[in-house]
Amino acid sequence: MGALLDKPITEKETEQGMKLADDYGDRDRGPPQRHFFETTTRYTKSDMQGWRQEMEDAHIATFDVVEDEDIDRGVGHLSLFGVLDGHGGDWTS
């Protein structure tokens, strides 16, 4: 674990993202193909450095993990969201 500050840094950094349900349509086949969901996908993340000298945490927010050619083969749409807690330094996250 890294060295601590004399007082915490409490400012927060917030990020939001959204992908509309209609954005999941296949460009070559016309209207969206409704599979296992009918809703818009949204996320919000907020982080605060706290007592650490540097921010040690990280996050992942990716809506389109699967390539278009994989969607054509029936893989479907895949999003990835993750919070990586960097105990002991940002290299761990």
N, CA, C and O atoms as a GROMACS GRO file, in nm:
protein
  372
    1MET      N    1   0.085  -0.116   0.000
    1MET     CA    2   0.000   0.000   0.000
    1MET      C    3   0.090   0.123   0.000
    1MET      O    4   0.195   0.126   0.064
    2GLY      N    5   0.045   0.224  -0.074
    2GLY     CA    6   0.124   0.346  -0.088
    2GLY      C    7   0.114   0.435   0.033
    2GLY      O    8   0.038   0.410   0.126
    3ALA      N    9   0.195   0.542   0.031
    3ALA     CA   10   0.193   0.639   0.140
    3ALA      C   11   0.061   0.716   0.139
    3ALA      O   12  -0.005   0.730   0.035
    4LEU      N   13   0.024   0.765   0.257
    4LEU     CA   14  -0.103   0.837   0.270
    4LEU      C   15  -0.080   0.988   0.277
    4LEU      O   16   0.027   1.034   0.317
    5LEU      N   17  -0.181   1.063   0.236
    5LEU     CA   18  -0.179   1.209   0.245
    5LEU      C   19  -0.216   1.253   0.386
    5LEU      O   20  -0.270   1.175   0.465
    6ASP      N   21  -0.186   1.380   0.419
    6ASP     CA   22  -0.224   1.434   0.549
    6ASP      C   23  -0.376   1.450   0.561
    6ASP      O   24  -0.432   1.436   0.669
    7LYS      N   25  -0.442   1.480   0.449
    7LYS     CA   26  -0.588   1.487   0.447
    7LYS      C   27  -0.637   1.435   0.312
    7LYS      O   28  -0.565   1.446   0.212
    8PRO      N   29  -0.756   1.378   0.308
    8PRO     CA   30  -0.801   1.314   0.184
    8PRO      C   31  -0.837   1.416   0.076
    8PRO      O   32  -0.877   1.528   0.105
    9ILE      N   33  -0.821   1.373  -0.049
    9ILE     CA   34  -0.870   1.451  -0.164
    9ILE      C   35  -1.011   1.400  -0.192
    9ILE      O   36  -1.029   1.285  -0.231
   10THR      N   37  -1.110   1.486  -0.171
   10THR     CA   38  -1.249   1.441  -0.175
   10THR      C   39  -1.325   1.483  -0.302
   10THR      O   40  -1.444   1.455  -0.314
   11GLU      N   41  -1.258   1.551  -0.394
   11GLU     CA   42  -1.325   1.584  -0.519
   11GLU      C   43  -1.356   1.454  -0.595
   11GLU      O   44  -1.275   1.361  -0.597
   12LYS      N   45  -1.473   1.451  -0.656
   12LYS     CA   46  -1.514   1.331  -0.728
   12LYS      C   47  -1.512   1.357  -0.879
   12LYS      O   48  -1.547   1.466  -0.925
   13GLU      N   49  -1.472   1.256  -0.953
   13GLU     CA   50  -1.478   1.258  -1.098
   13GLU      C   51  -1.588   1.162  -1.140
   13GLU      O   52  -1.585   1.044  -1.106
   14THR      N   53  -1.686   1.214  -1.216
   14THR     CA   54  -1.801   1.133  -1.255
   14THR      C   55  -1.809   1.126  -1.406
   14THR      O   56  -1.782   1.223  -1.476
   15GLU      N   57  -1.847   1.009  -1.456
   15GLU     CA   58  -1.860   0.987  -1.600
   15GLU      C   59  -1.987   0.907  -1.624
   15GLU      O   60  -2.020   0.817  -1.546
   16GLN      N   61  -2.059   0.939  -1.730
   16GLN     CA   62  -2.179   0.865  -1.766
   16GLN      C   63  -2.170   0.822  -1.911
   16GLN      O   64  -2.106   0.888  -1.993
   17GLY      N   65  -2.235   0.713  -1.942
   17GLY     CA   66  -2.242   0.666  -2.079
   17GLY      C   67  -2.375   0.600  -2.105
   17GLY      O   68  -2.441   0.553  -2.013
   18MET      N   69  -2.415   0.597  -2.233
   18MET     CA   70  -2.544   0.540  -2.268
   18MET      C   71  -2.540   0.490  -2.412
   18MET      O   72  -2.477   0.551  -2.498
   19LYS      N   73  -2.607   0.380  -2.435
   19LYS     CA   74  -2.627   0.331  -2.570
   19LYS      C   75  -2.775   0.298  -2.584
   19LYS      O   76  -2.829   0.215  -2.511
   20LEU      N   77  -2.839   0.365  -2.679
   20LEU     CA   78  -2.982   0.344  -2.700
   20LEU      C   79  -3.009   0.206  -2.757
   20LEU      O   80  -2.926   0.150  -2.829
   21ALA      N   81  -3.125   0.150  -2.724
   21ALA     CA   82  -3.160   0.017  -2.774
   21ALA      C   83  -3.157   0.015  -2.926
   21ALA      O   84  -3.116  -0.086  -2.984
   22ASP      N   85  -3.197   0.122  -2.992
   22ASP     CA   86  -3.198   0.126  -3.138
   22ASP      C   87  -3.057   0.124  -3.196
   22ASP      O   88  -3.040   0.088  -3.313
   23ASP      N   89  -2.956   0.162  -3.120
   23ASP     CA   90  -2.818   0.160  -3.168
   23ASP      C   91  -2.765   0.018  -3.184
   23ASP      O   92  -2.659  -0.001  -3.243
   24TYR      N   93  -2.837  -0.082  -3.133
   24TYR     CA   94  -2.792  -0.219  -3.143
   24TYR      C   95  -2.839  -0.285  -3.272
   24TYR      O   96  -2.819  -0.406  -3.291
   25GLY      N   97  -2.900  -0.209  -3.361
   25GLY     CA   98  -2.945  -0.264  -3.488
   25GLY      C   99  -2.829  -0.300  -3.579
   25GLY      O  100  -2.719  -0.246  -3.567
   26ASP      N  101  -2.854  -0.391  -3.669
   26ASP     CA  102  -2.752  -0.432  -3.766
   26ASP      C  103  -2.764  -0.340  -3.886
   26ASP      O  104  -2.871  -0.330  -3.947
   27ARG      N  105  -2.657  -0.273  -3.921
   27ARG     CA  106  -2.659  -0.173  -4.029
   27ARG      C  107  -2.700  -0.233  -4.162
   27ARG      O  108  -2.764  -0.164  -4.242
   28ASP      N  109  -2.666  -0.359  -4.189
   28ASP     CA  110  -2.694  -0.420  -4.319
   28ASP      C  111  -2.832  -0.485  -4.327
   28ASP      O  112  -2.881  -0.512  -4.436
   29ARG      N  113  -2.892  -0.510  -4.214
   29ARG     CA  114  -3.020  -0.582  -4.216
   29ARG      C  115  -3.139  -0.493  -4.183
   29ARG      O  116  -3.250  -0.544  -4.167
   30GLY      N  117  -3.120  -0.364  -4.172
   30GLY     CA  118  -3.231  -0.274  -4.147
   30GLY      C  119  -3.258  -0.254  -4.001
   30GLY      O  120  -3.166  -0.223  -3.925
   31PRO      N  121  -3.384  -0.270  -3.958
   31PRO     CA  122  -3.422  -0.238  -3.820
   31PRO      C  123  -3.346  -0.321  -3.718
   31PRO      O  124  -3.295  -0.429  -3.751
   32PRO      N  125  -3.337  -0.273  -3.596
   32PRO     CA  126  -3.266  -0.347  -3.491
   32PRO      C  127  -3.321  -0.487  -3.471
   32PRO      O  128  -3.442  -0.509  -3.477
   33GLN      N  129  -3.231  -0.580  -3.448
   33GLN     CA  130  -3.270  -0.716  -3.413
   33GLN      C  131  -3.281  -0.724  -3.261
   33GLN      O  132  -3.181  -0.711  -3.191
   34ARG      N  133  -3.400  -0.745  -3.210
   34ARG     CA  134  -3.421  -0.749  -3.066
   34ARG      C  135  -3.390  -0.890  -3.016
   34ARG      O  136  -3.457  -0.986  -3.055
   35HIS      N  137  -3.292  -0.902  -2.932
   35HIS     CA  138  -3.253  -1.032  -2.881
   35HIS      C  139  -3.298  -1.046  -2.736
   35HIS      O  140  -3.418  -1.057  -2.711
   36PHE      N  141  -3.207  -1.045  -2.642
   36PHE     CA  142  -3.242  -1.071  -2.503
   36PHE      C  143  -3.269  -0.944  -2.424
   36PHE      O  144  -3.295  -0.953  -2.304
   37PHE      N  145  -3.265  -0.828  -2.487
   37PHE     CA  146  -3.296  -0.706  -2.414
   37PHE      C  147  -3.369  -0.610  -2.505
   37PHE      O  148  -3.354  -0.615  -2.627
   38GLU      N  149  -3.447  -0.523  -2.446
   38GLU     CA  150  -3.524  -0.425  -2.522
   38GLU      C  151  -3.498  -0.284  -2.472
   38GLU      O  152  -3.565  -0.190  -2.514
   39THR      N  153  -3.403  -0.267  -2.384
   39THR     CA  154  -3.385  -0.140  -2.318
   39THR      C  155  -3.254  -0.072  -2.355
   39THR      O  156  -3.167  -0.131  -2.419
   40THR      N  157  -3.244   0.051  -2.314
   40THR     CA  158  -3.122   0.127  -2.330
   40THR      C  159  -3.022   0.084  -2.221
   40THR      O  160  -3.062   0.060  -2.107
   41THR      N  161  -2.895   0.076  -2.255
   41THR     CA  162  -2.791   0.042  -2.159
   41THR      C  163  -2.726   0.171  -2.112
   41THR      O  164  -2.685   0.254  -2.193
   42ARG      N  165  -2.718   0.189  -1.981
   42ARG     CA  166  -2.658   0.310  -1.923
   42ARG      C  167  -2.560   0.271  -1.814
   42ARG      O  168  -2.573   0.166  -1.751
   43TYR      N  169  -2.462   0.359  -1.792
   43TYR     CA  170  -2.374   0.341  -1.677
   43TYR      C  171  -2.333   0.477  -1.624
   43TYR      O  172  -2.333   0.577  -1.696
   44THR      N  173  -2.298   0.480  -1.497
   44THR     CA  174  -2.240   0.597  -1.431
   44THR      C  175  -2.128   0.547  -1.342
   44THR      O  176  -2.145   0.448  -1.270
   45LYS      N  177  -2.015   0.615  -1.346
   45LYS     CA  178  -1.907   0.582  -1.254
   45LYS      C  179  -1.862   0.710  -1.187
   45LYS      O  180  -1.863   0.818  -1.247
   46SER      N  181  -1.822   0.698  -1.064
   46SER     CA  182  -1.770   0.811  -0.989
   46SER      C  183  -1.654   0.762  -0.904
   46SER      O  184  -1.663   0.657  -0.841
   47ASP      N  185  -1.546   0.838  -0.903
   47ASP     CA  186  -1.433   0.797  -0.821
   47ASP      C  187  -1.376   0.914  -0.743
   47ASP      O  188  -1.391   1.030  -0.780
   48MET      N  189  -1.310   0.880  -0.634
   48MET     CA  190  -1.250   0.978  -0.545
   48MET      C  191  -1.116   0.921  -0.499
   48MET      O  192  -1.107   0.804  -0.461
   49GLN      N  193  -1.013   1.002  -0.502
   49GLN     CA  194  -0.879   0.958  -0.467
   49GLN      C  195  -0.864   0.924  -0.320
   49GLN      O  196  -0.799   0.825  -0.285
   50GLY      N  197  -0.923   1.003  -0.234
   50GLY     CA  198  -0.918   0.976  -0.090
   50GLY      C  199  -0.781   1.005  -0.030
   50GLY      O  200  -0.720   1.108  -0.058
   51TRP      N  201  -0.734   0.914   0.053
   51TRP     CA  202  -0.610   0.934   0.130
   51TRP      C  203  -0.483   0.900   0.053
   51TRP      O  204  -0.373   0.934   0.097
   52ARG      N  205  -0.495   0.835  -0.061
   52ARG     CA  206  -0.378   0.792  -0.138
   52ARG      C  207  -0.312   0.909  -0.211
   52ARG      O  208  -0.378   1.007  -0.245
   53GLN      N  209  -0.181   0.898  -0.235
   53GLN     CA  210  -0.109   1.003  -0.306
   53GLN      C  211  -0.145   1.007  -0.454
   53GLN      O  212  -0.134   1.112  -0.516
   54GLU      N  213  -0.187   0.896  -0.510
   54GLU     CA  214  -0.230   0.888  -0.649
   54GLU      C  215  -0.354   0.800  -0.658
   54GLU      O  216  -0.377   0.715  -0.573
   55MET      N  217  -0.435   0.822  -0.763
   55MET     CA  218  -0.552   0.736  -0.785
   55MET      C  219  -0.502   0.597  -0.822
   55MET      O  220  -0.421   0.582  -0.913
   56GLU      N  221  -0.552   0.496  -0.751
   56GLU     CA  222  -0.507   0.360  -0.773
   56GLU      C  223  -0.611   0.273  -0.843
   56GLU      O  224  -0.579   0.163  -0.888
   57ASP      N  225  -0.733   0.321  -0.854
   57ASP     CA  226  -0.841   0.242  -0.912
   57ASP      C  227  -0.856   0.272  -1.061
   57ASP      O  228  -0.804   0.373  -1.110
   58ALA      N  229  -0.925   0.185  -1.130
   58ALA     CA  230  -0.953   0.204  -1.272
   58ALA      C  231  -1.091   0.146  -1.303
   58ALA      O  232  -1.148   0.074  -1.221
   59HIS      N  233  -1.142   0.177  -1.420
   59HIS     CA  234  -1.270   0.120  -1.461
   59HIS      C  235  -1.266   0.091  -1.611
   59HIS      O  236  -1.185   0.146  -1.685
   60ILE      N  237  -1.357   0.003  -1.652
   60ILE     CA  238  -1.376  -0.031  -1.792
   60ILE      C  239  -1.524  -0.012  -1.823
   60ILE      O  240  -1.609  -0.060  -1.748
   61ALA      N  241  -1.555   0.057  -1.932
   61ALA     CA  242  -1.693   0.071  -1.978
   61ALA      C  243  -1.689   0.069  -2.131
   61ALA      O  244  -1.657   0.169  -2.195
   62THR      N  245  -1.721  -0.047  -2.188
   62THR     CA  246  -1.715  -0.065  -2.332
   62THR      C  247  -1.846  -0.128  -2.379
   62THR      O  248  -1.883  -0.237  -2.333
   63PHE      N  249  -1.914  -0.061  -2.469
   63PHE     CA  250  -2.042  -0.113  -2.518
   63PHE      C  251  -2.025  -0.219  -2.627
   63PHE      O  252  -2.101  -0.316  -2.630
   64ASP      N  253  -1.928  -0.204  -2.715
   64ASP     CA  254  -1.916  -0.294  -2.829
   64ASP      C  255  -1.786  -0.374  -2.823
   64ASP      O  256  -1.685  -0.334  -2.880
   65VAL      N  257  -1.790  -0.486  -2.752
   65VAL     CA  258  -1.673  -0.572  -2.740
   65VAL      C  259  -1.662  -0.664  -2.861
   65VAL      O  260  -1.551  -0.697  -2.904
   66VAL      N  261  -1.775  -0.704  -2.916
   66VAL     CA  262  -1.780  -0.798  -3.028
   66VAL      C  263  -1.772  -0.721  -3.159
   66VAL      O  264  -1.839  -0.619  -3.175
   67GLU      N  265  -1.692  -0.769  -3.253
   67GLU     CA  266  -1.679  -0.708  -3.385
   67GLU      C  267  -1.802  -0.736  -3.471
   67GLU      O  268  -1.874  -0.834  -3.446
   68ASP      N  269  -1.829  -0.651  -3.572
   68ASP     CA  270  -1.945  -0.667  -3.658
   68ASP      C  271  -1.952  -0.804  -3.724
   68ASP      O  272  -2.060  -0.862  -3.735
   69GLU      N  273  -1.836  -0.858  -3.769
   69GLU     CA  274  -1.839  -0.989  -3.835
   69GLU      C  275  -1.878  -1.100  -3.738
   69GLU      O  276  -1.935  -1.201  -3.781
   70ASP      N  277  -1.850  -1.085  -3.609
   70ASP     CA  278  -1.894  -1.183  -3.510
   70ASP      C  279  -2.044  -1.175  -3.488
   70ASP      O  280  -2.109  -1.277  -3.466
   71ILE      N  281  -2.099  -1.054  -3.494
   71ILE     CA  282  -2.244  -1.038  -3.480
   71ILE      C  283  -2.313  -1.110  -3.595
   71ILE      O  284  -2.416  -1.175  -3.575
   72ASP      N  285  -2.258  -1.099  -3.716
   72ASP     CA  286  -2.315  -1.168  -3.832
   72ASP      C  287  -2.313  -1.319  -3.814
   72ASP      O  288  -2.399  -1.389  -3.870
   73ARG      N  289  -2.217  -1.372  -3.738
   73ARG     CA  290  -2.209  -1.516  -3.713
   73ARG      C  291  -2.297  -1.559  -3.596
   73ARG      O  292  -2.294  -1.676  -3.556
   74GLY      N  293  -2.375  -1.466  -3.540
   74GLY     CA  294  -2.469  -1.502  -3.435
   74GLY      C  295  -2.417  -1.487  -3.294
   74GLY      O  296  -2.483  -1.532  -3.200
   75VAL      N  297  -2.302  -1.425  -3.275
   75VAL     CA  298  -2.249  -1.408  -3.141
   75VAL      C  299  -2.335  -1.312  -3.060
   75VAL      O  300  -2.348  -1.328  -2.939
   76GLY      N  301  -2.393  -1.213  -3.124
   76GLY     CA  302  -2.476  -1.115  -3.054
   76GLY      C  303  -2.394  -0.997  -3.005
   76GLY      O  304  -2.276  -0.985  -3.038
   77HIS      N  305  -2.455  -0.913  -2.928
   77HIS     CA  306  -2.389  -0.792  -2.877
   77HIS      C  307  -2.336  -0.819  -2.737
   77HIS      O  308  -2.398  -0.890  -2.658
   78LEU      N  309  -2.221  -0.761  -2.708
   78LEU     CA  310  -2.157  -0.784  -2.580
   78LEU      C  311  -2.097  -0.655  -2.529
   78LEU      O  312  -2.022  -0.588  -2.601
   79SER      N  313  -2.129  -0.620  -2.406
   79SER     CA  314  -2.070  -0.503  -2.340
   79SER      C  315  -1.988  -0.551  -2.222
   79SER      O  316  -2.012  -0.659  -2.167
   80LEU      N  317  -1.890  -0.470  -2.182
   80LEU     CA  318  -1.804  -0.504  -2.070
   80LEU      C  319  -1.796  -0.386  -1.976
   80LEU      O  320  -1.760  -0.275  -2.017
   81PHE      N  321  -1.828  -0.409  -1.849
   81PHE     CA  322  -1.820  -0.306  -1.746
   81PHE      C  323  -1.745  -0.365  -1.628
   81PHE      O  324  -1.773  -0.477  -1.585
   82GLY      N  325  -1.650  -0.291  -1.574
   82GLY     CA  326  -1.575  -0.342  -1.461
   82GLY      C  327  -1.517  -0.232  -1.375
   82GLY      O  328  -1.484  -0.124  -1.424
   83VAL      N  329  -1.504  -0.260  -1.248
   83VAL     CA  330  -1.438  -0.172  -1.152
   83VAL      C  331  -1.316  -0.248  -1.102
   83VAL      O  332  -1.328  -0.358  -1.049
   84LEU      N  333  -1.199  -0.187  -1.118
   84LEU     CA  334  -1.074  -0.251  -1.082
   84LEU      C  335  -1.014  -0.177  -0.963
   84LEU      O  336  -0.970  -0.063  -0.975
   85ASP      N  337  -1.012  -0.244  -0.850
   85ASP     CA  338  -0.967  -0.182  -0.725
   85ASP      C  339  -0.818  -0.200  -0.712
   85ASP      O  340  -0.769  -0.312  -0.700
   86GLY      N  341  -0.742  -0.089  -0.715
   86GLY     CA  342  -0.598  -0.094  -0.723
   86GLY      C  343  -0.529  -0.092  -0.588
   86GLY      O  344  -0.444  -0.005  -0.564
   87HIS      N  345  -0.561  -0.183  -0.499
   87HIS     CA  346  -0.493  -0.189  -0.370
   87HIS      C  347  -0.342  -0.202  -0.393
   87HIS      O  348  -0.297  -0.297  -0.457
   88GLY      N  349  -0.265  -0.109  -0.342
   88GLY     CA  350  -0.120  -0.119  -0.353
   88GLY      C  351  -0.060  -0.053  -0.475
   88GLY      O  352   0.060  -0.067  -0.499
   89GLY      N  353  -0.140   0.020  -0.552
   89GLY     CA  354  -0.086   0.091  -0.668
   89GLY      C  355  -0.172   0.073  -0.792
   89GLY      O  356  -0.245  -0.026  -0.803
   90ASP      N  357  -0.162   0.168  -0.885
   90ASP     CA  358  -0.246   0.161  -1.004
   90ASP      C  359  -0.208   0.046  -1.096
   90ASP      O  360  -0.290   0.006  -1.178
   91TRP      N  361  -0.088  -0.007  -1.086
   91TRP     CA  362  -0.048  -0.119  -1.170
   91TRP      C  363  -0.127  -0.244  -1.138
   91TRP      O  364  -0.138  -0.333  -1.223
   92THR      N  365  -0.183  -0.255  -1.020
   92THR     CA  366  -0.264  -0.371  -0.986
   92THR      C  367  -0.402  -0.364  -1.050
   92THR      O  368  -0.466  -0.467  -1.074
   93SER      N  369  -0.449  -0.243  -1.078
   93SER     CA  370  -0.579  -0.229  -1.141
   93SER      C  371  -0.563  -0.224  -1.291
   93SER      O  372  -0.662  -0.213  -1.364
   0.00000   0.00000   0.00000
